[in-house]
Amino acid sequence: MNVHEALIKRYTCRAFKPEPVSPELVKEILEWANRTPSWGNTQPWQIYVAGGEVLESLRQGSLDRFSQGIAGNPDLPVPQDWPEAMKKRYTAVGKERFALLAQELDKDNIVQSILERNYAFYDAPVVIYLCMDKSLTPYSMYDLGAFSQSVMLSASERGLDTAPAIMLVQYPDMIREALGIPDHLAIVLGIALGYGDGGSIYNRLRTSRRPLSEVAGFKGF
Ligand SMILES: Cc1cc2nc3c(=O)[nH]c(=O)nc-3n(C[C@H](O)[C@H](O)[C@H](O)COP(=O)(O)O)c2cc1C
């Protein structure tokens, strides 16, 4: 698989098969992603990987907290508003998802089932947590985002699926304790990793993108 194919094949997977992923494979993906460029080669990323019993206990903890109505409290505050154009696209993809799920699910249960999928980490066998020092600037967040895409494309090449998700890090205290993540690191995002269940309605959505003519301007050639 070349990079172009990996870019096209990747999608946010929201239902994984129980099939495990070997630690060697996760290590290989992270070795590749570790080649990501960063400001002055600062490599601000600090990565924690959870699988097996540790992940099961985090998953249960997440579902328990959700069912008890405990509000999520991610280390990085989630945006409360978006510029108009982005708000439109955010709403549009949400509607598209809802319409698709309504083909198989009871409309009244869709929101709840989407939330449960999220809090159950989409049943992924592995979650990769992306962390960085709390004192860092948006430039390091840029580096972490690049690292994240490197992980996802490398996973695609190895036939694995991924879901980058803020919902994987709603209860950072619990994650911090289970994985020994020091307080000075922000747990920025999780990437769920595993083999996607191709038959699941949750994995049927393929999102569109704006035309390049709208995204990029060219002058002088
Ligand atoms: C920083 C970030 C956070 C995200 N958080 C979530 C999440 O909590 N739950 C979810 O279902 N998807 C989440 N997503 C996935 C996006 O909704 C998805 O990438 C977007 O709709 C485009 O779809 P695609 O990844 O299938 O191409 C997140 C993506 C990013 C990059």
PDB file of C-alpha atoms and ligand atoms in Angstrom:
ATOM      1  CA  MET A   1       0.000   0.000   0.000  1.00  0.00           C
ATOM      2  CA  ASN A   2       1.348   3.432  -0.878  1.00  0.00           C
ATOM      3  CA  VAL A   3       0.719   6.672   1.049  1.00  0.00           C
ATOM      4  CA  HIS A   4      -2.046   7.741  -1.307  1.00  0.00           C
ATOM      5  CA  GLU A   5      -3.894   4.452  -0.776  1.00  0.00           C
ATOM      6  CA  ALA A   6      -3.458   4.731   2.991  1.00  0.00           C
ATOM      7  CA  LEU A   7      -4.864   8.288   2.915  1.00  0.00           C
ATOM      8  CA  ILE A   8      -7.906   7.145   0.953  1.00  0.00           C
ATOM      9  CA  LYS A   9      -8.454   3.978   2.969  1.00  0.00           C
ATOM     10  CA  ARG A  10      -8.304   5.610   6.414  1.00  0.00           C
ATOM     11  CA  TYR A  11     -11.590   6.516   8.009  1.00  0.00           C
ATOM     12  CA  THR A  12     -12.699   6.901  11.617  1.00  0.00           C
ATOM     13  CA  CYS A  13     -13.563   3.374  12.707  1.00  0.00           C
ATOM     14  CA  ARG A  14     -16.274   3.256  15.364  1.00  0.00           C
ATOM     15  CA  ALA A  15     -16.709  -0.508  15.681  1.00  0.00           C
ATOM     16  CA  PHE A  16     -13.772  -2.872  16.086  1.00  0.00           C
ATOM     17  CA  LYS A  17     -13.630  -6.655  15.990  1.00  0.00           C
ATOM     18  CA  PRO A  18     -12.424  -8.344  19.204  1.00  0.00           C
ATOM     19  CA  GLU A  19      -9.351  -9.624  17.311  1.00  0.00           C
ATOM     20  CA  PRO A  20      -6.231  -8.605  19.269  1.00  0.00           C
ATOM     21  CA  VAL A  21      -3.327  -6.594  17.833  1.00  0.00           C
ATOM     22  CA  SER A  22       0.134  -7.876  18.672  1.00  0.00           C
ATOM     23  CA  PRO A  23       2.392  -5.584  20.698  1.00  0.00           C
ATOM     24  CA  GLU A  24       5.058  -6.025  17.974  1.00  0.00           C
ATOM     25  CA  LEU A  25       2.698  -4.540  15.411  1.00  0.00           C
ATOM     26  CA  VAL A  26       1.830  -1.585  17.643  1.00  0.00           C
ATOM     27  CA  LYS A  27       5.550  -1.023  18.248  1.00  0.00           C
ATOM     28  CA  GLU A  28       6.294  -1.119  14.520  1.00  0.00           C
ATOM     29  CA  ILE A  29       3.571   1.481  13.827  1.00  0.00           C
ATOM     30  CA  LEU A  30       4.909   3.738  16.578  1.00  0.00           C
ATOM     31  CA  GLU A  31       8.508   3.311  15.327  1.00  0.00           C
ATOM     32  CA  TRP A  32       7.403   4.571  11.931  1.00  0.00           C
ATOM     33  CA  ALA A  33       5.333   7.409  13.378  1.00  0.00           C
ATOM     34  CA  ASN A  34       8.324   8.410  15.487  1.00  0.00           C
ATOM     35  CA  ARG A  35       9.902   9.702  12.224  1.00  0.00           C
ATOM     36  CA  THR A  36       7.374  12.576  12.264  1.00  0.00           C
ATOM     37  CA  PRO A  37       8.998  16.026  11.963  1.00  0.00           C
ATOM     38  CA  SER A  38       8.701  18.512  14.811  1.00  0.00           C
ATOM     39  CA  TRP A  39       9.791  22.044  15.674  1.00  0.00           C
ATOM     40  CA  GLY A  40      13.579  21.896  16.134  1.00  0.00           C
ATOM     41  CA  ASN A  41      13.282  18.107  16.479  1.00  0.00           C
ATOM     42  CA  THR A  42      11.799  18.663  19.940  1.00  0.00           C
ATOM     43  CA  GLN A  43       9.624  15.519  19.520  1.00  0.00           C
ATOM     44  CA  PRO A  44       7.094  16.735  22.100  1.00  0.00           C
ATOM     45  CA  TRP A  45       4.992  13.574  21.965  1.00  0.00           C
ATOM     46  CA  GLN A  46       4.852  11.158  24.876  1.00  0.00           C
ATOM     47  CA  ILE A  47       2.910   8.019  24.079  1.00  0.00           C
ATOM     48  CA  TYR A  48       1.138   5.546  26.341  1.00  0.00           C
ATOM     49  CA  VAL A  49      -0.478   2.397  24.970  1.00  0.00           C
ATOM     50  CA  ALA A  50      -3.195   0.416  26.737  1.00  0.00           C
ATOM     51  CA  GLY A  51      -4.388  -3.070  25.823  1.00  0.00           C
ATOM     52  CA  GLY A  52      -5.533  -6.254  27.534  1.00  0.00           C
ATOM     53  CA  GLU A  53      -6.768  -6.075  31.119  1.00  0.00           C
ATOM     54  CA  VAL A  54      -5.567  -2.515  31.614  1.00  0.00           C
ATOM     55  CA  LEU A  55      -7.673  -1.294  28.719  1.00  0.00           C
ATOM     56  CA  GLU A  56     -10.672  -3.393  29.813  1.00  0.00           C
ATOM     57  CA  SER A  57     -10.575  -1.775  33.226  1.00  0.00           C
ATOM     58  CA  LEU A  58     -10.342   1.709  31.641  1.00  0.00           C
ATOM     59  CA  ARG A  59     -13.243   0.876  29.327  1.00  0.00           C
ATOM     60  CA  GLN A  60     -15.374  -0.278  32.261  1.00  0.00           C
ATOM     61  CA  GLY A  61     -14.398   2.799  34.244  1.00  0.00           C
ATOM     62  CA  SER A  62     -15.395   5.023  31.341  1.00  0.00           C
ATOM     63  CA  LEU A  63     -18.769   3.293  30.867  1.00  0.00           C
ATOM     64  CA  ASP A  64     -19.474   3.352  34.624  1.00  0.00           C
ATOM     65  CA  ARG A  65     -18.739   7.068  34.867  1.00  0.00           C
ATOM     66  CA  PHE A  66     -20.879   7.762  31.818  1.00  0.00           C
ATOM     67  CA  SER A  67     -23.820   5.752  33.197  1.00  0.00           C
ATOM     68  CA  GLN A  68     -23.492   7.562  36.540  1.00  0.00           C
ATOM     69  CA  GLY A  69     -23.782  10.869  34.670  1.00  0.00           C
ATOM     70  CA  ILE A  70     -20.260  11.982  35.593  1.00  0.00           C
ATOM     71  CA  ALA A  71     -19.323  14.749  33.166  1.00  0.00           C
ATOM     72  CA  GLY A  72     -16.148  14.307  31.151  1.00  0.00           C
ATOM     73  CA  ASN A  73     -13.284  16.603  32.048  1.00  0.00           C
ATOM     74  CA  PRO A  74     -10.578  16.310  29.365  1.00  0.00           C
ATOM     75  CA  ASP A  75      -7.198  17.921  30.049  1.00  0.00           C
ATOM     76  CA  LEU A  76      -7.705  20.230  27.076  1.00  0.00           C
ATOM     77  CA  PRO A  77     -11.008  22.132  27.065  1.00  0.00           C
ATOM     78  CA  VAL A  78     -13.221  21.256  24.116  1.00  0.00           C
ATOM     79  CA  PRO A  79     -14.165  24.161  21.811  1.00  0.00           C
ATOM     80  CA  GLN A  80     -17.521  25.697  22.687  1.00  0.00           C
ATOM     81  CA  ASP A  81     -18.006  27.433  19.368  1.00  0.00           C
ATOM     82  CA  TRP A  82     -16.704  27.368  15.813  1.00  0.00           C
ATOM     83  CA  PRO A  83     -16.505  29.925  13.006  1.00  0.00           C
ATOM     84  CA  GLU A  84     -19.678  29.753  10.883  1.00  0.00           C
ATOM     85  CA  ALA A  85     -18.247  27.754   7.966  1.00  0.00           C
ATOM     86  CA  MET A  86     -16.853  25.081  10.286  1.00  0.00           C
ATOM     87  CA  LYS A  87     -20.030  24.958  12.329  1.00  0.00           C
ATOM     88  CA  LYS A  88     -21.904  24.199   9.104  1.00  0.00           C
ATOM     89  CA  ARG A  89     -19.626  21.300   8.224  1.00  0.00           C
ATOM     90  CA  TYR A  90     -19.736  19.967  11.807  1.00  0.00           C
ATOM     91  CA  THR A  91     -23.540  20.004  11.742  1.00  0.00           C
ATOM     92  CA  ALA A  92     -23.653  18.479   8.248  1.00  0.00           C
ATOM     93  CA  VAL A  93     -21.515  15.460   9.137  1.00  0.00           C
ATOM     94  CA  GLY A  94     -23.562  14.927  12.299  1.00  0.00           C
ATOM     95  CA  LYS A  95     -26.783  14.888  10.281  1.00  0.00           C
ATOM     96  CA  GLU A  96     -25.269  12.528   7.729  1.00  0.00           C
ATOM     97  CA  ARG A  97     -24.242  10.152  10.508  1.00  0.00           C
ATOM     98  CA  PHE A  98     -27.632  10.306  12.136  1.00  0.00           C
ATOM     99  CA  ALA A  99     -29.463   9.572   8.845  1.00  0.00           C
ATOM    100  CA  LEU A 100     -27.217   6.602   8.173  1.00  0.00           C
ATOM    101  CA  LEU A 101     -27.647   5.127  11.659  1.00  0.00           C
ATOM    102  CA  ALA A 102     -31.417   5.654  11.417  1.00  0.00           C
ATOM    103  CA  GLN A 103     -31.439   3.008   8.677  1.00  0.00           C
ATOM    104  CA  GLU A 104     -30.756   0.355  11.322  1.00  0.00           C
ATOM    105  CA  LEU A 105     -31.332   1.888  14.747  1.00  0.00           C
ATOM    106  CA  ASP A 106     -34.389   3.231  16.511  1.00  0.00           C
ATOM    107  CA  LYS A 107     -34.234   7.023  16.015  1.00  0.00           C
ATOM    108  CA  ASP A 108     -34.902   7.697  19.712  1.00  0.00           C
ATOM    109  CA  ASN A 109     -31.849   5.658  20.718  1.00  0.00           C
ATOM    110  CA  ILE A 110     -29.307   6.970  18.244  1.00  0.00           C
ATOM    111  CA  VAL A 111     -27.748   9.701  20.374  1.00  0.00           C
ATOM    112  CA  GLN A 112     -27.470   7.368  23.367  1.00  0.00           C
ATOM    113  CA  SER A 113     -25.961   4.592  21.265  1.00  0.00           C
ATOM    114  CA  ILE A 114     -23.411   6.969  19.689  1.00  0.00           C
ATOM    115  CA  LEU A 115     -22.399   8.100  23.183  1.00  0.00           C
ATOM    116  CA  GLU A 116     -22.127   4.520  24.415  1.00  0.00           C
ATOM    117  CA  ARG A 117     -19.952   3.560  21.406  1.00  0.00           C
ATOM    118  CA  ASN A 118     -17.641   6.423  22.323  1.00  0.00           C
ATOM    119  CA  TYR A 119     -17.459   5.629  26.029  1.00  0.00           C
ATOM    120  CA  ALA A 120     -16.873   1.944  25.175  1.00  0.00           C
ATOM    121  CA  PHE A 121     -13.886   3.046  23.059  1.00  0.00           C
ATOM    122  CA  TYR A 122     -15.634   1.490  20.033  1.00  0.00           C
ATOM    123  CA  ASP A 123     -14.633  -1.933  21.489  1.00  0.00           C
ATOM    124  CA  ALA A 124     -11.067  -1.354  20.284  1.00  0.00           C
ATOM    125  CA  PRO A 125      -8.441  -3.832  21.549  1.00  0.00           C
ATOM    126  CA  VAL A 126      -5.808  -1.075  21.826  1.00  0.00           C
ATOM    127  CA  VAL A 127      -5.859   2.625  22.652  1.00  0.00           C
ATOM    128  CA  ILE A 128      -2.851   4.849  22.032  1.00  0.00           C
ATOM    129  CA  TYR A 129      -2.828   7.967  24.237  1.00  0.00           C
ATOM    130  CA  LEU A 130      -1.065  11.046  22.871  1.00  0.00           C
ATOM    131  CA  CYS A 131       0.368  13.283  25.553  1.00  0.00           C
ATOM    132  CA  MET A 132       2.577  16.350  25.704  1.00  0.00           C
ATOM    133  CA  ASP A 133       3.897  18.731  28.331  1.00  0.00           C
ATOM    134  CA  LYS A 134       1.235  21.176  29.528  1.00  0.00           C
ATOM    135  CA  SER A 135       3.574  24.158  29.065  1.00  0.00           C
ATOM    136  CA  LEU A 136       3.941  23.673  25.298  1.00  0.00           C
ATOM    137  CA  THR A 137       2.564  25.994  22.603  1.00  0.00           C
ATOM    138  CA  PRO A 138       0.265  25.391  19.592  1.00  0.00           C
ATOM    139  CA  TYR A 139       3.351  24.607  17.496  1.00  0.00           C
ATOM    140  CA  SER A 140       3.879  21.460  19.537  1.00  0.00           C
ATOM    141  CA  MET A 141       0.202  20.631  19.111  1.00  0.00           C
ATOM    142  CA  TYR A 142       0.896  20.840  15.376  1.00  0.00           C
ATOM    143  CA  ASP A 143       3.685  18.263  15.877  1.00  0.00           C
ATOM    144  CA  LEU A 144       1.409  16.010  17.905  1.00  0.00           C
ATOM    145  CA  GLY A 145      -1.246  16.188  15.176  1.00  0.00           C
ATOM    146  CA  ALA A 146       1.337  15.222  12.589  1.00  0.00           C
ATOM    147  CA  PHE A 147       2.431  12.301  14.791  1.00  0.00           C
ATOM    148  CA  SER A 148      -1.185  11.255  15.053  1.00  0.00           C
ATOM    149  CA  GLN A 149      -1.649  11.156  11.267  1.00  0.00           C
ATOM    150  CA  SER A 150       1.613   9.203  10.929  1.00  0.00           C
ATOM    151  CA  VAL A 151       0.208   6.614  13.354  1.00  0.00           C
ATOM    152  CA  MET A 152      -3.027   6.352  11.409  1.00  0.00           C
ATOM    153  CA  LEU A 153      -1.417   6.033   7.986  1.00  0.00           C
ATOM    154  CA  SER A 154       1.108   3.474   9.264  1.00  0.00           C
ATOM    155  CA  ALA A 155      -1.766   1.516  10.795  1.00  0.00           C
ATOM    156  CA  SER A 156      -3.597   1.615   7.450  1.00  0.00           C
ATOM    157  CA  GLU A 157      -0.570   0.173   5.722  1.00  0.00           C
ATOM    158  CA  ARG A 158      -0.596  -2.711   8.184  1.00  0.00           C
ATOM    159  CA  GLY A 159      -4.307  -3.391   7.532  1.00  0.00           C
ATOM    160  CA  LEU A 160      -5.430  -1.826  10.807  1.00  0.00           C
ATOM    161  CA  ASP A 161      -8.123   0.744  11.413  1.00  0.00           C
ATOM    162  CA  THR A 162      -8.085   3.718  13.764  1.00  0.00           C
ATOM    163  CA  ALA A 163     -10.280   6.285  15.475  1.00  0.00           C
ATOM    164  CA  PRO A 164      -8.755   9.515  16.765  1.00  0.00           C
ATOM    165  CA  ALA A 165     -11.126  10.652  19.487  1.00  0.00           C
ATOM    166  CA  ILE A 166     -11.460  13.154  22.284  1.00  0.00           C
ATOM    167  CA  MET A 167     -14.104  10.845  23.749  1.00  0.00           C
ATOM    168  CA  LEU A 168     -11.325   8.389  24.586  1.00  0.00           C
ATOM    169  CA  VAL A 169      -9.850  10.862  27.065  1.00  0.00           C
ATOM    170  CA  GLN A 170     -12.922  12.207  28.849  1.00  0.00           C
ATOM    171  CA  TYR A 171     -11.740  10.943  32.252  1.00  0.00           C
ATOM    172  CA  PRO A 172      -8.006  11.772  32.351  1.00  0.00           C
ATOM    173  CA  ASP A 173      -7.607  11.119  36.103  1.00  0.00           C
ATOM    174  CA  MET A 174      -8.539   7.483  35.617  1.00  0.00           C
ATOM    175  CA  ILE A 175      -6.175   7.119  32.622  1.00  0.00           C
ATOM    176  CA  ARG A 176      -3.370   8.949  34.420  1.00  0.00           C
ATOM    177  CA  GLU A 177      -3.580   6.608  37.393  1.00  0.00           C
ATOM    178  CA  ALA A 178      -3.836   3.389  35.359  1.00  0.00           C
ATOM    179  CA  LEU A 179      -0.934   4.245  33.042  1.00  0.00           C
ATOM    180  CA  GLY A 180       1.281   6.222  35.411  1.00  0.00           C
ATOM    181  CA  ILE A 181       1.085   9.419  33.351  1.00  0.00           C
ATOM    182  CA  PRO A 182       2.690  12.300  35.268  1.00  0.00           C
ATOM    183  CA  ASP A 183       0.679  15.448  36.043  1.00  0.00           C
ATOM    184  CA  HIS A 184       2.850  17.710  33.878  1.00  0.00           C
ATOM    185  CA  LEU A 185       1.665  15.887  30.749  1.00  0.00           C
ATOM    186  CA  ALA A 186      -1.673  16.731  29.151  1.00  0.00           C
ATOM    187  CA  ILE A 187      -3.490  13.689  27.824  1.00  0.00           C
ATOM    188  CA  VAL A 188      -4.446  15.301  24.536  1.00  0.00           C
ATOM    189  CA  LEU A 189      -6.156  12.610  22.494  1.00  0.00           C
ATOM    190  CA  GLY A 190      -6.636   8.875  22.137  1.00  0.00           C
ATOM    191  CA  ILE A 191      -6.351   6.799  18.989  1.00  0.00           C
ATOM    192  CA  ALA A 192      -8.337   3.569  19.080  1.00  0.00           C
ATOM    193  CA  LEU A 193      -6.589   0.862  17.089  1.00  0.00           C
ATOM    194  CA  GLY A 194      -7.641  -2.538  15.820  1.00  0.00           C
ATOM    195  CA  TYR A 195      -9.377  -4.366  13.017  1.00  0.00           C
ATOM    196  CA  GLY A 196     -12.569  -2.648  11.927  1.00  0.00           C
ATOM    197  CA  ASP A 197     -15.835  -4.533  11.751  1.00  0.00           C
ATOM    198  CA  GLY A 198     -16.726  -3.961   8.095  1.00  0.00           C
ATOM    199  CA  GLY A 199     -20.289  -5.165   8.655  1.00  0.00           C
ATOM    200  CA  SER A 200     -21.140  -2.589  11.312  1.00  0.00           C
ATOM    201  CA  ILE A 201     -23.428   0.323  10.469  1.00  0.00           C
ATOM    202  CA  TYR A 202     -21.100   2.494  12.586  1.00  0.00           C
ATOM    203  CA  ASN A 203     -18.368   2.008   9.982  1.00  0.00           C
ATOM    204  CA  ARG A 204     -20.384   2.752   6.874  1.00  0.00           C
ATOM    205  CA  LEU A 205     -19.909   6.512   6.815  1.00  0.00           C
ATOM    206  CA  ARG A 206     -17.297   7.918   4.437  1.00  0.00           C
ATOM    207  CA  THR A 207     -17.005  11.636   4.918  1.00  0.00           C
ATOM    208  CA  SER A 208     -16.596  14.100   2.059  1.00  0.00           C
ATOM    209  CA  ARG A 209     -14.092  16.936   1.772  1.00  0.00           C
ATOM    210  CA  ARG A 210     -14.315  20.420   0.328  1.00  0.00           C
ATOM    211  CA  PRO A 211     -13.106  20.701  -3.281  1.00  0.00           C
ATOM    212  CA  LEU A 212      -9.440  21.594  -3.556  1.00  0.00           C
ATOM    213  CA  SER A 213     -10.406  24.754  -5.463  1.00  0.00           C
ATOM    214  CA  GLU A 214     -11.972  25.980  -2.212  1.00  0.00           C
ATOM    215  CA  VAL A 215      -9.177  24.733   0.046  1.00  0.00           C
ATOM    216  CA  ALA A 216      -6.074  25.939  -1.805  1.00  0.00           C
ATOM    217  CA  GLY A 217      -5.098  28.973  -3.864  1.00  0.00           C
ATOM    218  CA  PHE A 218      -2.439  28.902  -6.569  1.00  0.00           C
ATOM    219  CA  LYS A 219      -0.688  31.836  -8.170  1.00  0.00           C
ATOM    220  CA  GLY A 220       2.308  32.211 -10.439  1.00  0.00           C
ATOM    221  CA  PHE A 221       2.300  28.824 -12.142  1.00  0.00           C
TER     222      PHE A 221
HETATM  223  C1  LIG B   1      -8.934  15.777  17.184  1.00  0.00           C
HETATM  224  C2  LIG B   1     -10.051  14.844  16.779  1.00  0.00           C
HETATM  225  C3  LIG B   1     -10.996  14.453  17.719  1.00  0.00           C
HETATM  226  C4  LIG B   1     -12.027  13.580  17.350  1.00  0.00           C
HETATM  227  N1  LIG B   1     -12.902  13.140  18.321  1.00  0.00           N
HETATM  228  C5  LIG B   1     -13.862  12.246  17.971  1.00  0.00           C
HETATM  229  C6  LIG B   1     -14.711  11.690  18.965  1.00  0.00           C
HETATM  230  O1  LIG B   1     -14.592  11.981  20.162  1.00  0.00           O
HETATM  231  N2  LIG B   1     -15.667  10.824  18.584  1.00  0.00           N
HETATM  232  C7  LIG B   1     -15.821  10.446  17.270  1.00  0.00           C
HETATM  233  O2  LIG B   1     -16.714   9.643  16.988  1.00  0.00           O
HETATM  234  N3  LIG B   1     -15.012  10.929  16.312  1.00  0.00           N
HETATM  235  C8  LIG B   1     -14.036  11.808  16.621  1.00  0.00           C
HETATM  236  N4  LIG B   1     -13.169  12.281  15.658  1.00  0.00           N
HETATM  237  C9  LIG B   1     -13.301  11.824  14.269  1.00  0.00           C
HETATM  238  C10 LIG B   1     -13.857  12.905  13.343  1.00  0.00           C
HETATM  239  O3  LIG B   1     -15.226  13.071  13.573  1.00  0.00           O
HETATM  240  C11 LIG B   1     -13.570  12.488  11.898  1.00  0.00           C
HETATM  241  O4  LIG B   1     -12.183  12.477  11.703  1.00  0.00           O
HETATM  242  C12 LIG B   1     -14.190  13.411  10.862  1.00  0.00           C
HETATM  243  O5  LIG B   1     -15.588  13.414  10.951  1.00  0.00           O
HETATM  244  C13 LIG B   1     -13.777  12.999   9.441  1.00  0.00           C
HETATM  245  O6  LIG B   1     -14.161  11.665   9.205  1.00  0.00           O
HETATM  246  P1  LIG B   1     -13.109  10.535   8.807  1.00  0.00           P
HETATM  247  O7  LIG B   1     -12.066  10.476   9.876  1.00  0.00           O
HETATM  248  O8  LIG B   1     -13.939   9.255   8.763  1.00  0.00           O
HETATM  249  O9  LIG B   1     -12.509  10.880   7.489  1.00  0.00           O
HETATM  250  C14 LIG B   1     -12.127  13.130  16.012  1.00  0.00           C
HETATM  251  C15 LIG B   1     -11.153  13.519  15.074  1.00  0.00           C
HETATM  252  C16 LIG B   1     -10.110  14.349  15.446  1.00  0.00           C
HETATM  253  C17 LIG B   1      -9.055  14.694  14.424  1.00  0.00           C
END
